[in-house]
């Protein structure tokens, strides 16, 4: 039996709903709205320790007006893309602000998880370590490497970056749970992420054995998300049929001026003219030029032809209106229960 995830996050209501630590997108406003609604709010670090510290200060001030106690840790999480961060730059920020959760993802090599987990535990012993991975073997490997407090199982449907190939949540969660149990890690809770767009998806993930659910794409339609342009959110709301109109690939990174991602990662985004050109055989040089030209406008390339990259998961078609992040969390709790009850009535 996985140990109860609720012990360490006393403000969290059941079932646990979290927003993804989307670097540049998930700041203090989003994280605190999620936490104040009884979810687990995450800030995504965007390779700038100074900016992260400012967001954490902001989060502390926003939370101070809520009923949620700030005790030994700050009741939010902070996510790091390991490949992009310098460990020595963020250790002091973590020691100072002590977030309840430290999220680690996307290392150059799996062993980096162990190095980071050790440093983070030293910097803030009461923070819990959550690690996001994308496969069954990776879940067991990471459990062996660094005993994470929670494993986040990222399915192939997920928006943004991850490792391919991968499976959908309905096979990834149960198989990972079985293998973790068999390897002696039955106490590590698992969170499902990727392709969940509403309460029905939350109920499905829980039925598959998840101890909570994390979403990125759904929160792209929140009031509090930080977006590079309003057209980004318009594109999210307009998108339908996410399995067809989003795709995973490296092309979305390849067309940018600077490629920072290690080759083992790709990302899911809305299909775009650049993607279509790529399928039609247009060369990378030409694609890069078109992309660079498109992002100079006031809409930064997110409007018009939409050559700027709009990261989104395959649940994007379920995301239809902009809401306060807290309302998204509350609605997910209610509708997942209703979905579960409906499912039970079919037995
Ligand atoms: C716009 C966007 C940005 C993301 N940025 C990050 C990030 O900085 N770090 C990270 O670990 N995951 C990131 N992710 C992936 C999420 O952690 C998560 O796996 C994903 O959002 C779950 O799938 P969903 O989008 O279908 O809900 C991002 C996802 C999106 C949509």
mmCIF file of C-alpha atoms and ligand atoms in Angstrom:
data_model
loop_
_atom_site.group_PDB
_atom_site.id
_atom_site.type_symbol
_atom_site.label_atom_id
_atom_site.label_comp_id
_atom_site.label_asym_id
_atom_site.label_seq_id
_atom_site.Cartn_x
_atom_site.Cartn_y
_atom_site.Cartn_z
ATOM 1 C CA UNK A 1 0.000 0.000 0.000
ATOM 2 C CA UNK A 2 1.364 3.422 -0.917
ATOM 3 C CA UNK A 3 1.709 5.580 2.190
ATOM 4 C CA UNK A 4 -0.996 8.227 2.409
ATOM 5 C CA UNK A 5 -0.021 11.216 0.375
ATOM 6 C CA UNK A 6 -2.221 13.447 2.510
ATOM 7 C CA UNK A 7 -0.036 13.160 5.628
ATOM 8 C CA UNK A 8 2.522 15.598 4.293
ATOM 9 C CA UNK A 9 0.240 18.158 2.663
ATOM 10 C CA UNK A 10 -2.381 18.856 5.355
ATOM 11 C CA UNK A 11 -4.155 21.616 3.400
ATOM 12 C CA UNK A 12 -4.850 19.302 0.424
ATOM 13 C CA UNK A 13 -8.405 18.020 -0.129
ATOM 14 C CA UNK A 14 -9.100 14.602 -1.642
ATOM 15 C CA UNK A 15 -8.399 13.655 -4.339
ATOM 16 C CA UNK A 16 -5.057 15.426 -4.708
ATOM 17 C CA UNK A 17 -5.043 17.723 -7.743
ATOM 18 C CA UNK A 18 -1.874 19.594 -8.711
ATOM 19 C CA UNK A 19 -0.877 21.986 -11.443
ATOM 20 C CA UNK A 20 2.293 21.187 -13.381
ATOM 21 C CA UNK A 21 5.407 23.249 -12.590
ATOM 22 C CA UNK A 22 5.463 24.746 -16.077
ATOM 23 C CA UNK A 23 8.605 26.875 -16.291
ATOM 24 C CA UNK A 24 7.720 30.427 -17.389
ATOM 25 C CA UNK A 25 3.981 29.597 -17.154
ATOM 26 C CA UNK A 26 3.360 28.575 -13.545
ATOM 27 C CA UNK A 27 4.278 31.367 -11.152
ATOM 28 C CA UNK A 28 3.208 32.390 -7.665
ATOM 29 C CA UNK A 29 -0.297 33.455 -8.682
ATOM 30 C CA UNK A 30 -1.170 30.111 -10.260
ATOM 31 C CA UNK A 31 0.504 28.027 -7.553
ATOM 32 C CA UNK A 32 -1.133 29.860 -4.651
ATOM 33 C CA UNK A 33 -4.592 29.794 -6.274
ATOM 34 C CA UNK A 34 -4.307 26.025 -6.633
ATOM 35 C CA UNK A 35 -3.067 25.567 -3.072
ATOM 36 C CA UNK A 36 -5.729 27.870 -1.625
ATOM 37 C CA UNK A 37 -8.386 25.745 -3.345
ATOM 38 C CA UNK A 38 -7.090 22.652 -1.561
ATOM 39 C CA UNK A 39 -4.836 21.501 -4.379
ATOM 40 C CA UNK A 40 -1.057 21.362 -4.581
ATOM 41 C CA UNK A 41 0.220 24.412 -6.415
ATOM 42 C CA UNK A 42 3.562 24.364 -8.200
ATOM 43 C CA UNK A 43 5.841 27.122 -9.433
ATOM 44 C CA UNK A 44 8.052 26.154 -12.372
ATOM 45 C CA UNK A 45 11.615 27.432 -12.158
ATOM 46 C CA UNK A 46 12.800 29.008 -15.381
ATOM 47 C CA UNK A 47 16.576 28.915 -14.995
ATOM 48 C CA UNK A 48 16.777 32.067 -12.934
ATOM 49 C CA UNK A 49 17.333 31.590 -9.204
ATOM 50 C CA UNK A 50 16.740 35.300 -8.492
ATOM 51 C CA UNK A 51 13.370 35.258 -10.258
ATOM 52 C CA UNK A 52 12.433 32.032 -8.442
ATOM 53 C CA UNK A 53 13.208 33.634 -5.096
ATOM 54 C CA UNK A 54 11.002 36.615 -6.020
ATOM 55 C CA UNK A 55 8.117 34.275 -6.979
ATOM 56 C CA UNK A 56 8.494 32.402 -3.695
ATOM 57 C CA UNK A 57 8.368 35.673 -1.739
ATOM 58 C CA UNK A 58 5.244 36.575 -3.675
ATOM 59 C CA UNK A 59 3.714 33.168 -2.940
ATOM 60 C CA UNK A 60 4.429 33.577 0.767
ATOM 61 C CA UNK A 61 2.741 36.952 0.810
ATOM 62 C CA UNK A 62 -0.309 35.690 -1.134
ATOM 63 C CA UNK A 63 -0.643 32.679 1.159
ATOM 64 C CA UNK A 64 -0.372 34.794 4.289
ATOM 65 C CA UNK A 65 -3.855 36.165 3.579
ATOM 66 C CA UNK A 66 -5.290 32.623 3.413
ATOM 67 C CA UNK A 67 -6.337 30.191 6.129
ATOM 68 C CA UNK A 68 -3.496 27.843 5.181
ATOM 69 C CA UNK A 69 -0.783 27.672 7.796
ATOM 70 C CA UNK A 70 2.788 28.246 6.720
ATOM 71 C CA UNK A 71 4.667 26.006 9.117
ATOM 72 C CA UNK A 72 8.010 24.326 8.584
ATOM 73 C CA UNK A 73 7.516 24.441 4.815
ATOM 74 C CA UNK A 74 5.767 26.745 2.344
ATOM 75 C CA UNK A 75 2.586 24.954 1.162
ATOM 76 C CA UNK A 76 3.498 24.898 -2.516
ATOM 77 C CA UNK A 77 5.941 23.030 -4.723
ATOM 78 C CA UNK A 78 8.819 24.179 -6.915
ATOM 79 C CA UNK A 79 9.761 22.341 -10.098
ATOM 80 C CA UNK A 80 13.202 22.155 -11.664
ATOM 81 C CA UNK A 81 14.141 21.033 -15.144
ATOM 82 C CA UNK A 82 17.412 19.493 -14.040
ATOM 83 C CA UNK A 83 19.206 19.664 -17.365
ATOM 84 C CA UNK A 84 18.701 23.419 -17.523
ATOM 85 C CA UNK A 85 19.529 24.428 -13.963
ATOM 86 C CA UNK A 86 22.757 24.839 -12.072
ATOM 87 C CA UNK A 87 22.314 23.014 -8.775
ATOM 88 C CA UNK A 88 24.596 25.407 -6.901
ATOM 89 C CA UNK A 89 22.423 28.368 -7.966
ATOM 90 C CA UNK A 90 19.184 27.027 -6.514
ATOM 91 C CA UNK A 91 20.283 25.331 -3.282
ATOM 92 C CA UNK A 92 20.295 28.585 -1.295
ATOM 93 C CA UNK A 93 16.828 29.549 -2.613
ATOM 94 C CA UNK A 94 15.438 26.199 -1.503
ATOM 95 C CA UNK A 95 17.120 26.410 1.904
ATOM 96 C CA UNK A 96 15.670 29.875 2.403
ATOM 97 C CA UNK A 97 12.069 29.233 1.248
ATOM 98 C CA UNK A 98 11.621 25.511 2.040
ATOM 99 C CA UNK A 99 8.784 24.617 -0.341
ATOM 100 C CA UNK A 100 6.662 21.630 0.710
ATOM 101 C CA UNK A 101 7.609 19.823 -2.497
ATOM 102 C CA UNK A 102 10.654 19.896 -4.739
ATOM 103 C CA UNK A 103 9.902 18.503 -8.186
ATOM 104 C CA UNK A 104 12.688 17.137 -10.346
ATOM 105 C CA UNK A 105 12.355 16.266 -14.021
ATOM 106 C CA UNK A 106 14.304 15.954 -17.256
ATOM 107 C CA UNK A 107 17.870 15.213 -16.140
ATOM 108 C CA UNK A 108 20.627 14.707 -18.731
ATOM 109 C CA UNK A 109 21.176 11.267 -17.101
ATOM 110 C CA UNK A 110 19.054 9.373 -14.571
ATOM 111 C CA UNK A 111 21.903 9.494 -12.009
ATOM 112 C CA UNK A 112 21.428 13.263 -11.830
ATOM 113 C CA UNK A 113 18.164 12.631 -9.982
ATOM 114 C CA UNK A 114 20.189 11.148 -7.107
ATOM 115 C CA UNK A 115 22.612 14.075 -6.983
ATOM 116 C CA UNK A 116 19.769 16.596 -6.954
ATOM 117 C CA UNK A 117 17.597 14.690 -4.487
ATOM 118 C CA UNK A 118 20.502 14.470 -2.010
ATOM 119 C CA UNK A 119 21.340 18.168 -2.330
ATOM 120 C CA UNK A 120 17.696 19.198 -1.986
ATOM 121 C CA UNK A 121 17.162 16.998 1.082
ATOM 122 C CA UNK A 122 20.220 18.594 2.694
ATOM 123 C CA UNK A 123 19.044 22.110 1.822
ATOM 124 C CA UNK A 124 15.484 21.565 3.064
ATOM 125 C CA UNK A 125 15.055 18.284 4.993
ATOM 126 C CA UNK A 126 11.282 18.688 5.433
ATOM 127 C CA UNK A 127 10.544 19.212 1.727
ATOM 128 C CA UNK A 128 9.291 16.142 -0.108
ATOM 129 C CA UNK A 129 10.932 15.066 -3.354
ATOM 130 C CA UNK A 130 8.656 14.387 -6.332
ATOM 131 C CA UNK A 131 10.221 13.005 -9.489
ATOM 132 C CA UNK A 132 8.547 12.907 -12.883
ATOM 133 C CA UNK A 133 9.418 10.053 -15.225
ATOM 134 C CA UNK A 134 7.754 8.549 -18.314
ATOM 135 C CA UNK A 135 8.057 4.768 -18.147
ATOM 136 C CA UNK A 136 7.675 1.692 -15.967
ATOM 137 C CA UNK A 137 11.386 0.774 -15.894
ATOM 138 C CA UNK A 138 12.289 4.403 -15.240
ATOM 139 C CA UNK A 139 9.921 4.443 -12.254
ATOM 140 C CA UNK A 140 11.664 1.456 -10.677
ATOM 141 C CA UNK A 141 15.128 2.764 -11.575
ATOM 142 C CA UNK A 142 14.447 6.146 -9.959
ATOM 143 C CA UNK A 143 12.916 4.502 -6.882
ATOM 144 C CA UNK A 144 16.155 2.539 -6.484
ATOM 145 C CA UNK A 145 18.381 5.514 -7.204
ATOM 146 C CA UNK A 146 17.010 8.065 -4.786
ATOM 147 C CA UNK A 147 13.910 6.917 -2.875
ATOM 148 C CA UNK A 148 11.612 9.720 -4.056
ATOM 149 C CA UNK A 149 8.703 10.621 -1.789
ATOM 150 C CA UNK A 150 6.390 10.569 -4.811
ATOM 151 C CA UNK A 151 6.733 9.427 -8.417
ATOM 152 C CA UNK A 152 4.877 11.363 -11.092
ATOM 153 C CA UNK A 153 4.078 9.080 -14.020
ATOM 154 C CA UNK A 154 3.996 11.172 -17.175
ATOM 155 C CA UNK A 155 1.971 9.605 -19.984
ATOM 156 C CA UNK A 156 2.580 10.046 -23.711
ATOM 157 C CA UNK A 157 -0.443 12.363 -23.980
ATOM 158 C CA UNK A 158 1.236 14.999 -21.820
ATOM 159 C CA UNK A 159 1.702 18.526 -23.059
ATOM 160 C CA UNK A 160 5.203 19.966 -23.081
ATOM 161 C CA UNK A 161 8.399 17.958 -22.874
ATOM 162 C CA UNK A 162 8.955 14.378 -21.854
ATOM 163 C CA UNK A 163 10.600 11.174 -22.988
ATOM 164 C CA UNK A 164 9.303 9.146 -25.913
ATOM 165 C CA UNK A 165 8.152 6.521 -26.543
ATOM 166 C CA UNK A 166 5.594 6.180 -23.809
ATOM 167 C CA UNK A 167 2.183 4.855 -22.913
ATOM 168 C CA UNK A 168 -1.179 6.347 -21.967
ATOM 169 C CA UNK A 169 -2.119 6.669 -18.309
ATOM 170 C CA UNK A 170 -4.450 3.656 -18.223
ATOM 171 C CA UNK A 171 -1.546 1.296 -18.819
ATOM 172 C CA UNK A 172 1.331 3.367 -17.403
ATOM 173 C CA UNK A 173 -0.161 3.756 -13.924
ATOM 174 C CA UNK A 174 -1.187 0.140 -13.190
ATOM 175 C CA UNK A 175 1.936 -1.418 -14.678
ATOM 176 C CA UNK A 176 4.202 1.025 -12.832
ATOM 177 C CA UNK A 177 2.305 0.384 -9.579
ATOM 178 C CA UNK A 178 2.672 -3.385 -10.015
ATOM 179 C CA UNK A 179 6.383 -3.185 -10.798
ATOM 180 C CA UNK A 180 7.073 -0.743 -7.966
ATOM 181 C CA UNK A 181 5.249 -3.042 -5.539
ATOM 182 C CA UNK A 182 7.135 -6.079 -6.824
ATOM 183 C CA UNK A 183 10.453 -4.276 -6.425
ATOM 184 C CA UNK A 184 9.695 -3.379 -2.788
ATOM 185 C CA UNK A 185 8.542 0.194 -3.339
ATOM 186 C CA UNK A 186 4.916 -0.216 -2.431
ATOM 187 C CA UNK A 187 5.059 2.785 -0.100
ATOM 188 C CA UNK A 188 5.903 5.282 -2.851
ATOM 189 C CA UNK A 189 2.710 7.026 -3.990
ATOM 190 C CA UNK A 190 2.235 7.680 -7.704
ATOM 191 C CA UNK A 191 0.632 10.683 -9.369
ATOM 192 C CA UNK A 192 -0.805 10.420 -12.875
ATOM 193 C CA UNK A 193 0.000 13.154 -15.412
ATOM 194 C CA UNK A 194 -0.694 13.512 -19.097
ATOM 195 C CA UNK A 195 -3.915 13.693 -21.047
ATOM 196 C CA UNK A 196 -6.244 14.458 -18.157
ATOM 197 C CA UNK A 197 -8.548 17.297 -19.117
ATOM 198 C CA UNK A 198 -11.522 17.007 -16.790
ATOM 199 C CA UNK A 199 -13.033 15.128 -13.865
ATOM 200 C CA UNK A 200 -13.619 12.007 -15.922
ATOM 201 C CA UNK A 201 -9.890 11.728 -16.569
ATOM 202 C CA UNK A 202 -9.136 12.313 -12.897
ATOM 203 C CA UNK A 203 -11.536 9.502 -11.947
ATOM 204 C CA UNK A 204 -9.919 7.206 -14.533
ATOM 205 C CA UNK A 205 -6.405 7.885 -13.224
ATOM 206 C CA UNK A 206 -7.526 7.226 -9.646
ATOM 207 C CA UNK A 207 -9.253 4.008 -10.711
ATOM 208 C CA UNK A 208 -5.996 2.907 -12.331
ATOM 209 C CA UNK A 209 -4.187 3.315 -9.028
ATOM 210 C CA UNK A 210 -2.964 6.910 -9.001
ATOM 211 C CA UNK A 211 -2.828 8.617 -5.608
ATOM 212 C CA UNK A 212 -3.448 12.004 -7.211
ATOM 213 C CA UNK A 213 -3.479 13.729 -10.576
ATOM 214 C CA UNK A 214 -1.393 16.523 -12.055
ATOM 215 C CA UNK A 215 -2.350 18.666 -15.033
ATOM 216 C CA UNK A 216 -0.570 21.204 -17.175
ATOM 217 C CA UNK A 217 -2.729 21.809 -20.237
ATOM 218 C CA UNK A 218 -5.933 22.333 -18.214
ATOM 219 C CA UNK A 219 -4.256 25.189 -16.309
ATOM 220 C CA UNK A 220 -3.208 26.930 -19.529
ATOM 221 C CA UNK A 221 -6.827 28.107 -19.522
ATOM 222 C CA UNK A 222 -6.616 29.597 -16.040
ATOM 223 C CA UNK A 223 -6.746 33.295 -15.261
ATOM 224 C CA UNK A 224 -3.522 33.111 -13.265
ATOM 225 C CA UNK A 225 -1.248 31.337 -15.756
ATOM 226 C CA UNK A 226 1.613 33.443 -17.153
ATOM 227 C CA UNK A 227 1.473 33.296 -20.935
ATOM 228 C CA UNK A 228 3.807 34.783 -23.530
ATOM 229 C CA UNK A 229 0.831 36.244 -25.467
ATOM 230 C CA UNK A 230 -2.958 36.250 -25.171
ATOM 231 C CA UNK A 231 -3.069 34.394 -28.512
ATOM 232 C CA UNK A 232 -1.507 31.368 -26.778
ATOM 233 C CA UNK A 233 -4.601 30.965 -24.620
ATOM 234 C CA UNK A 234 -6.910 31.636 -27.567
ATOM 235 C CA UNK A 235 -5.237 28.791 -29.448
ATOM 236 C CA UNK A 236 -5.699 26.459 -26.470
ATOM 237 C CA UNK A 237 -9.401 27.284 -26.256
ATOM 238 C CA UNK A 238 -9.911 26.861 -29.997
ATOM 239 C CA UNK A 239 -8.087 23.533 -30.301
ATOM 240 C CA UNK A 240 -10.199 20.388 -30.644
ATOM 241 C CA UNK A 241 -9.463 16.719 -31.215
ATOM 242 C CA UNK A 242 -6.192 16.845 -29.328
ATOM 243 C CA UNK A 243 -4.939 13.456 -30.475
ATOM 244 C CA UNK A 244 -4.988 14.758 -34.037
ATOM 245 C CA UNK A 245 -4.159 18.414 -33.552
ATOM 246 C CA UNK A 246 -1.266 17.987 -31.137
ATOM 247 C CA UNK A 247 1.809 15.933 -31.868
ATOM 248 C CA UNK A 248 5.052 14.962 -30.153
ATOM 249 C CA UNK A 249 8.352 15.712 -31.769
ATOM 250 C CA UNK A 250 11.687 17.449 -31.599
ATOM 251 C CA UNK A 251 10.873 19.696 -34.541
ATOM 252 C CA UNK A 252 9.289 22.276 -32.205
ATOM 253 C CA UNK A 253 12.673 22.748 -30.529
ATOM 254 C CA UNK A 254 14.724 22.302 -33.687
ATOM 255 C CA UNK A 255 13.215 25.386 -35.351
ATOM 256 C CA UNK A 256 14.163 27.692 -32.491
ATOM 257 C CA UNK A 257 17.363 29.746 -32.566
ATOM 258 C CA UNK A 258 18.848 27.985 -29.560
ATOM 259 C CA UNK A 259 18.200 24.321 -28.814
ATOM 260 C CA UNK A 260 18.670 23.713 -25.116
ATOM 261 C CA UNK A 261 16.967 20.319 -24.739
ATOM 262 C CA UNK A 262 19.046 17.119 -24.507
ATOM 263 C CA UNK A 263 18.286 14.768 -27.412
ATOM 264 C CA UNK A 264 16.503 12.218 -25.190
ATOM 265 C CA UNK A 265 13.498 14.598 -24.832
ATOM 266 C CA UNK A 266 10.796 15.659 -27.260
ATOM 267 C CA UNK A 267 7.623 17.644 -26.664
ATOM 268 C CA UNK A 268 3.917 17.701 -27.466
ATOM 269 C CA UNK A 269 2.510 20.885 -28.993
ATOM 270 C CA UNK A 270 -0.298 22.004 -31.257
ATOM 271 C CA UNK A 271 0.405 21.146 -34.878
ATOM 272 C CA UNK A 272 1.438 24.256 -36.783
ATOM 273 C CA UNK A 273 2.440 25.482 -40.236
ATOM 274 C CA UNK A 274 6.054 24.768 -39.267
ATOM 275 C CA UNK A 275 5.143 21.179 -38.450
ATOM 276 C CA UNK A 276 3.235 20.808 -41.716
ATOM 277 C CA UNK A 277 6.166 22.299 -43.655
ATOM 278 C CA UNK A 278 8.462 19.843 -41.917
ATOM 279 C CA UNK A 279 6.223 16.942 -43.012
ATOM 280 C CA UNK A 280 6.239 18.371 -46.520
ATOM 281 C CA UNK A 281 10.026 18.221 -46.582
ATOM 282 C CA UNK A 282 10.904 21.879 -46.066
ATOM 283 C CA UNK A 283 14.502 22.075 -44.808
ATOM 284 C CA UNK A 284 15.418 23.055 -41.281
ATOM 285 C CA UNK A 285 17.259 26.183 -42.385
ATOM 286 C CA UNK A 286 14.110 27.508 -44.082
ATOM 287 C CA UNK A 287 11.909 26.476 -41.134
ATOM 288 C CA UNK A 288 14.167 28.289 -38.699
ATOM 289 C CA UNK A 289 14.040 31.421 -40.833
ATOM 290 C CA UNK A 290 10.256 31.400 -41.086
ATOM 291 C CA UNK A 291 10.007 30.848 -37.355
ATOM 292 C CA UNK A 292 12.480 33.628 -36.538
ATOM 293 C CA UNK A 293 10.603 36.056 -38.816
ATOM 294 C CA UNK A 294 7.241 35.158 -37.291
ATOM 295 C CA UNK A 295 8.183 35.796 -33.666
ATOM 296 C CA UNK A 296 9.214 39.415 -34.210
ATOM 297 C CA UNK A 297 5.591 40.671 -34.341
ATOM 298 C CA UNK A 298 3.578 42.004 -31.421
ATOM 299 C CA UNK A 299 1.843 38.636 -31.067
ATOM 300 C CA UNK A 300 5.290 36.946 -30.906
ATOM 301 C CA UNK A 301 4.183 34.468 -33.555
ATOM 302 C CA UNK A 302 1.296 33.069 -31.477
ATOM 303 C CA UNK A 303 -1.310 34.811 -33.622
ATOM 304 C CA UNK A 304 -1.840 34.771 -37.400
ATOM 305 C CA UNK A 305 -0.126 31.777 -38.933
ATOM 306 C CA UNK A 306 0.920 30.588 -35.460
ATOM 307 C CA UNK A 307 4.500 29.527 -36.046
ATOM 308 C CA UNK A 308 5.428 30.016 -32.388
ATOM 309 C CA UNK A 309 5.271 26.791 -30.414
ATOM 310 C CA UNK A 310 2.105 26.197 -28.391
ATOM 311 C CA UNK A 311 2.867 23.385 -25.971
ATOM 312 C CA UNK A 312 -0.311 21.444 -25.169
ATOM 313 C CA UNK A 313 -1.369 17.901 -24.369
ATOM 314 C CA UNK A 314 -3.853 15.723 -26.174
ATOM 315 C CA UNK A 315 -6.585 16.670 -23.669
ATOM 316 C CA UNK A 316 -6.571 20.196 -25.094
ATOM 317 C CA UNK A 317 -9.929 19.611 -26.790
ATOM 318 C CA UNK A 318 -11.537 19.332 -23.353
ATOM 319 C CA UNK A 319 -10.294 22.762 -22.325
ATOM 320 C CA UNK A 320 -12.964 25.198 -23.407
ATOM 321 C CA UNK A 321 -13.073 28.252 -21.168
ATOM 322 C CA UNK A 322 -10.880 30.411 -18.994
ATOM 323 C CA UNK A 323 -11.493 30.012 -15.276
ATOM 324 C CA UNK A 324 -9.798 30.875 -12.010
ATOM 325 C CA UNK A 325 -7.304 28.127 -11.163
ATOM 326 C CA UNK A 326 -9.035 27.562 -7.829
ATOM 327 C CA UNK A 327 -12.327 26.960 -9.609
ATOM 328 C CA UNK A 328 -10.624 24.489 -11.957
ATOM 329 C CA UNK A 329 -9.383 22.545 -8.923
ATOM 330 C CA UNK A 330 -12.746 22.618 -7.114
ATOM 331 C CA UNK A 331 -14.610 21.603 -10.263
ATOM 332 C CA UNK A 332 -12.204 18.715 -10.912
ATOM 333 C CA UNK A 333 -12.806 17.431 -7.395
ATOM 334 C CA UNK A 334 -16.568 17.536 -7.797
ATOM 335 C CA UNK A 335 -16.786 16.225 -11.343
ATOM 336 C CA UNK A 336 -14.309 13.389 -10.706
ATOM 337 C CA UNK A 337 -16.468 12.181 -7.824
ATOM 338 C CA UNK A 338 -19.566 12.382 -10.021
ATOM 339 C CA UNK A 339 -17.753 10.479 -12.786
ATOM 340 C CA UNK A 340 -16.716 7.816 -10.303
ATOM 341 C CA UNK A 341 -20.238 7.449 -8.980
ATOM 342 C CA UNK A 342 -21.555 7.151 -12.546
ATOM 343 C CA UNK A 343 -18.976 4.464 -13.281
ATOM 344 C CA UNK A 344 -19.886 2.567 -10.094
ATOM 345 C CA UNK A 345 -23.556 2.619 -11.031
ATOM 346 C CA UNK A 346 -22.650 0.601 -14.133
ATOM 347 C CA UNK A 347 -21.541 -2.387 -12.082
HETATM 348 C C1 LIG B 1 3.058 24.530 -21.379
HETATM 349 C C2 LIG B 1 3.681 23.402 -20.607
HETATM 350 C C3 LIG B 1 4.903 23.608 -19.974
HETATM 351 C C4 LIG B 1 5.491 22.568 -19.232
HETATM 352 N N1 LIG B 1 6.663 22.815 -18.584
HETATM 353 C C5 LIG B 1 7.193 21.858 -17.782
HETATM 354 C C6 LIG B 1 8.327 22.149 -16.987
HETATM 355 O O1 LIG B 1 8.857 23.255 -16.995
HETATM 356 N N2 LIG B 1 8.816 21.155 -16.199
HETATM 357 C C7 LIG B 1 8.236 19.912 -16.158
HETATM 358 O O2 LIG B 1 8.703 19.057 -15.420
HETATM 359 N N3 LIG B 1 7.157 19.618 -16.920
HETATM 360 C C8 LIG B 1 6.613 20.569 -17.707
HETATM 361 N N4 LIG B 1 5.497 20.275 -18.441
HETATM 362 C C9 LIG B 1 4.927 18.903 -18.403
HETATM 363 C C10 LIG B 1 4.106 18.695 -17.135
HETATM 364 O O3 LIG B 1 4.946 18.455 -16.047
HETATM 365 C C11 LIG B 1 3.119 17.524 -17.209
HETATM 366 O O4 LIG B 1 3.780 16.316 -17.421
HETATM 367 C C12 LIG B 1 2.066 17.683 -18.289
HETATM 368 O O5 LIG B 1 1.569 18.988 -18.346
HETATM 369 C C13 LIG B 1 0.922 16.710 -18.043
HETATM 370 O O6 LIG B 1 0.142 16.592 -19.180
HETATM 371 P P1 LIG B 1 -1.115 17.524 -19.544
HETATM 372 O O7 LIG B 1 -0.508 18.764 -20.119
HETATM 373 O O8 LIG B 1 -1.837 16.707 -20.535
HETATM 374 O O9 LIG B 1 -1.892 17.798 -18.306
HETATM 375 C C14 LIG B 1 4.877 21.298 -19.173
HETATM 376 C C15 LIG B 1 3.635 21.114 -19.810
HETATM 377 C C16 LIG B 1 3.033 22.142 -20.513
HETATM 378 C C17 LIG B 1 1.702 21.916 -21.157
#
